[in-house]
XYZ file of C-alpha atoms in Angstrom:
267
model
C 32.993 86.727 166.770
C 35.094 87.721 169.760
C 37.667 85.096 170.637
C 38.384 84.111 174.195
C 42.198 84.320 174.502
C 42.143 81.422 176.966
C 40.676 78.990 174.450
C 42.921 75.961 174.217
C 43.808 75.951 177.931
C 41.794 72.923 178.971
C 39.800 73.196 182.195
C 40.865 76.818 182.445
C 38.585 77.661 185.381
C 40.541 75.146 187.461
C 43.908 76.157 186.026
C 43.504 79.834 186.889
C 43.438 78.900 190.571
C 46.932 77.428 190.120
C 48.664 80.038 187.944
C 48.256 83.571 186.628
C 48.541 84.467 182.957
C 48.852 87.883 181.316
C 49.082 88.770 177.636
C 50.438 91.903 175.975
C 50.570 93.093 172.362
C 53.869 93.683 170.626
C 54.982 97.177 169.701
C 55.954 98.839 166.445
C 56.950 96.749 163.461
C 57.243 93.609 165.568
C 53.451 93.489 165.586
C 53.603 92.106 162.067
C 55.411 89.018 163.339
C 54.318 88.577 166.938
C 50.804 87.563 168.005
C 51.372 88.539 171.621
C 53.594 88.081 174.656
C 52.354 85.824 177.420
C 53.632 85.808 180.991
C 52.825 83.029 183.442
C 53.658 82.737 187.135
C 52.792 80.086 189.698
C 53.506 79.414 193.352
C 52.564 75.891 194.420
C 54.983 75.580 197.313
C 53.424 73.288 199.893
C 50.870 72.050 197.351
C 50.635 69.098 195.000
C 52.056 69.673 191.495
C 49.448 70.652 188.926
C 49.212 69.236 185.407
C 47.882 71.672 182.835
C 46.767 70.372 179.452
C 46.746 72.646 176.399
C 45.621 72.501 172.784
C 48.232 74.880 171.456
C 47.550 77.719 169.059
C 49.163 77.227 165.632
C 52.245 79.340 166.135
C 55.827 78.781 167.240
C 56.698 80.090 170.721
C 59.873 81.426 172.271
C 59.824 80.396 175.918
C 62.067 82.174 178.422
C 62.341 80.188 181.635
C 65.242 80.119 184.042
C 67.415 77.150 183.167
C 65.121 76.034 180.343
C 64.715 78.747 177.688
C 63.745 77.249 174.351
C 62.027 77.475 170.982
C 58.805 75.473 171.110
C 57.188 74.237 167.918
C 53.537 73.444 167.378
C 52.299 70.513 169.449
C 49.942 68.760 167.069
C 48.498 66.745 169.925
C 47.517 67.831 173.402
C 50.493 69.114 175.380
C 50.901 68.356 179.078
C 52.700 70.831 181.323
C 53.685 70.065 184.912
C 53.705 73.035 187.276
C 55.379 72.532 190.631
C 56.966 74.602 193.386
C 57.224 78.126 191.932
C 58.218 79.511 188.579
C 57.783 82.133 185.897
C 57.741 82.150 182.111
C 57.955 84.940 179.565
C 56.648 83.679 176.233
C 56.520 85.027 172.698
C 53.830 83.650 170.374
C 54.579 84.206 166.689
C 51.716 84.782 164.291
C 50.985 81.646 162.244
C 53.650 81.341 159.572
C 55.796 84.182 160.903
C 58.520 82.034 162.436
C 59.404 80.579 159.030
C 59.728 84.018 157.489
C 61.597 85.374 160.528
C 64.283 82.671 160.626
C 63.852 80.877 157.263
C 63.446 77.628 159.159
C 60.590 75.380 157.994
C 58.149 75.340 160.905
C 57.450 71.623 160.444
C 60.975 70.825 161.636
C 59.886 72.017 165.095
C 56.549 70.214 165.237
C 56.063 68.342 168.522
C 59.437 69.218 169.986
C 61.626 72.046 171.203
C 65.061 73.422 170.306
C 67.612 75.267 172.448
C 67.226 79.021 172.307
C 70.924 79.306 171.424
C 70.216 77.536 168.100
C 68.508 80.745 166.954
C 69.932 83.527 169.124
C 73.710 83.676 169.742
C 73.374 84.835 173.330
C 74.447 83.613 176.738
C 71.095 82.185 177.834
C 71.918 82.052 181.533
C 72.960 85.697 181.646
C 69.909 86.742 179.622
C 67.559 84.786 181.897
C 69.071 86.226 185.075
C 68.678 89.769 183.801
C 65.184 89.170 182.433
C 63.778 87.671 185.613
C 65.476 90.228 187.828
C 63.025 92.708 186.313
C 59.737 92.675 188.207
C 57.778 94.913 185.843
C 56.109 93.073 182.969
C 56.610 95.985 180.618
C 60.349 96.062 181.213
C 60.608 92.325 180.610
C 58.818 92.709 177.302
C 61.046 95.631 176.320
C 64.110 93.486 176.943
C 62.732 90.657 174.805
C 61.810 93.080 172.030
C 65.329 94.486 171.950
C 66.521 90.958 171.257
C 63.906 90.215 168.592
C 64.295 93.437 166.647
C 67.935 92.592 165.872
C 66.765 89.707 163.653
C 63.586 91.276 162.272
C 63.344 90.640 158.502
C 61.503 92.520 155.782
C 57.741 92.079 155.705
C 56.488 88.961 153.949
C 53.015 89.452 152.477
C 52.390 85.705 152.492
C 51.950 86.082 156.256
C 49.055 88.460 155.596
C 47.392 86.014 153.213
C 47.747 83.080 155.586
C 46.416 84.993 158.572
C 43.441 86.236 156.557
C 42.646 82.601 155.825
C 43.065 81.617 159.468
C 40.889 84.490 160.692
C 38.203 83.286 158.306
C 38.447 79.781 159.754
C 38.154 81.140 163.285
C 35.161 83.359 162.622
C 33.065 81.108 160.390
C 31.946 77.859 162.008
C 30.591 76.651 158.675
C 34.185 76.185 157.493
C 34.726 72.556 158.445
C 36.539 71.309 155.331
C 39.512 72.457 153.272
C 37.203 72.787 150.273
C 35.289 75.490 152.135
C 38.518 77.501 152.509
C 39.342 77.069 148.820
C 35.896 78.363 147.839
C 35.977 81.276 150.277
C 39.436 82.598 149.405
C 39.710 81.654 145.730
C 42.913 79.650 146.149
C 43.650 76.256 144.685
C 43.808 73.429 147.184
C 47.360 72.650 146.097
C 48.549 76.232 146.676
C 46.834 76.409 150.061
C 48.392 73.156 151.241
C 51.833 74.155 149.948
C 51.819 77.497 151.803
C 50.575 75.908 155.018
C 53.223 73.207 154.827
C 56.056 75.657 154.121
C 55.130 78.503 156.470
C 53.107 76.951 159.282
C 54.066 73.279 159.298
C 50.544 71.886 159.665
C 47.797 71.240 157.146
C 44.700 73.386 156.591
C 42.595 70.428 157.778
C 44.530 70.301 161.057
C 44.075 74.055 161.490
C 40.307 73.843 161.045
C 40.010 70.984 163.526
C 42.236 72.652 166.111
C 40.170 75.842 166.219
C 36.914 73.909 166.376
C 38.292 71.919 169.303
C 39.297 75.162 171.032
C 35.687 76.282 170.826
C 34.372 72.876 171.826
C 36.426 72.756 175.014
C 35.258 76.221 176.014
C 31.585 75.505 175.279
C 31.633 72.210 177.179
C 33.156 73.970 180.187
C 30.360 76.538 179.968
C 27.828 73.711 180.243
C 26.462 73.731 176.697
C 24.133 70.819 175.953
C 26.250 68.184 174.229
C 23.359 67.233 171.959
C 23.585 70.653 170.288
C 27.336 71.141 170.391
C 28.218 69.446 167.108
C 25.632 71.468 165.204
C 26.712 74.725 166.845
C 30.267 74.077 165.669
C 29.237 73.398 162.088
C 29.441 69.602 162.147
C 26.784 67.672 160.246
C 26.722 64.779 162.716
C 27.569 64.061 166.351
C 29.750 61.032 165.610
C 32.171 63.001 163.416
C 32.514 65.707 166.051
C 33.023 63.219 168.891
C 35.745 61.441 166.902
C 37.635 64.698 166.277
C 37.290 65.806 169.895
C 38.571 62.531 171.327
C 41.502 62.497 168.900
C 42.528 65.977 170.078
C 41.738 65.876 173.794
C 41.979 62.170 174.611
C 38.445 62.028 176.017
C 34.988 61.988 174.485
C 32.954 65.177 174.895
C 30.831 63.463 177.548
C 33.903 62.280 179.476
C 35.437 65.739 179.267
C 32.256 67.369 180.594
C 32.124 64.911 183.481
C 35.791 65.498 184.307
C 35.257 69.259 184.231
C 32.380 69.029 186.721
C 34.536 66.899 189.019
C 37.421 69.386 188.906
C 35.154 72.330 189.661
C 33.670 70.548 192.671
C 37.137 69.793 193.998
């Protein structure tokens, strides 16, 4: 199943009229650790600020932004980002579990909050930001970030491979809706699975399953899929269970979200 890279950006069809986003793969050995680089730019001068809501992917991000560069942990709930005036971001999304192995910092310590970039990289952030954003070419910006990352690149950790195999299975198979399904599929004990997720990723396997199903749900609702069939299409056995999970993640019921999406598109 081909994944839409914009899954998780809620009401994306509206958002893309407010900002541009580009993604690029990492090069060389860094590809083992980095999911991709993401670059965002917006220019809302003379317009109202725009609030973008996101169900984040389960990986730690490095966010380079002038005056506000940071390490951003996993937001276990919906994150809300205010875009106003003009700005640019160069982001680095680590593969699930890779940040722990890269810096030996338990990922859970960053859940739902951020840390100063200088806590992890002994650099002059202001100087780095000025040089980075003076480069107009995306490729050159990425090269500069990679030169920084490669200085701290550790030896490969095969646990990252195991965890990402599990996560790819969750993404591709909608019938995986419970942790027990993962245990059966990959031949791991539930205790081992939960321990590795807690140590390397910082969230539980149950949270991971729900997050990816909600990514798909948001996209399918925005495409106009009949809500009566949505729960079944996502592997849920009943509508009530799906609606409860969706509202817990997004803050609206599937029906409310669909209505809000139609209103935004009209506007």
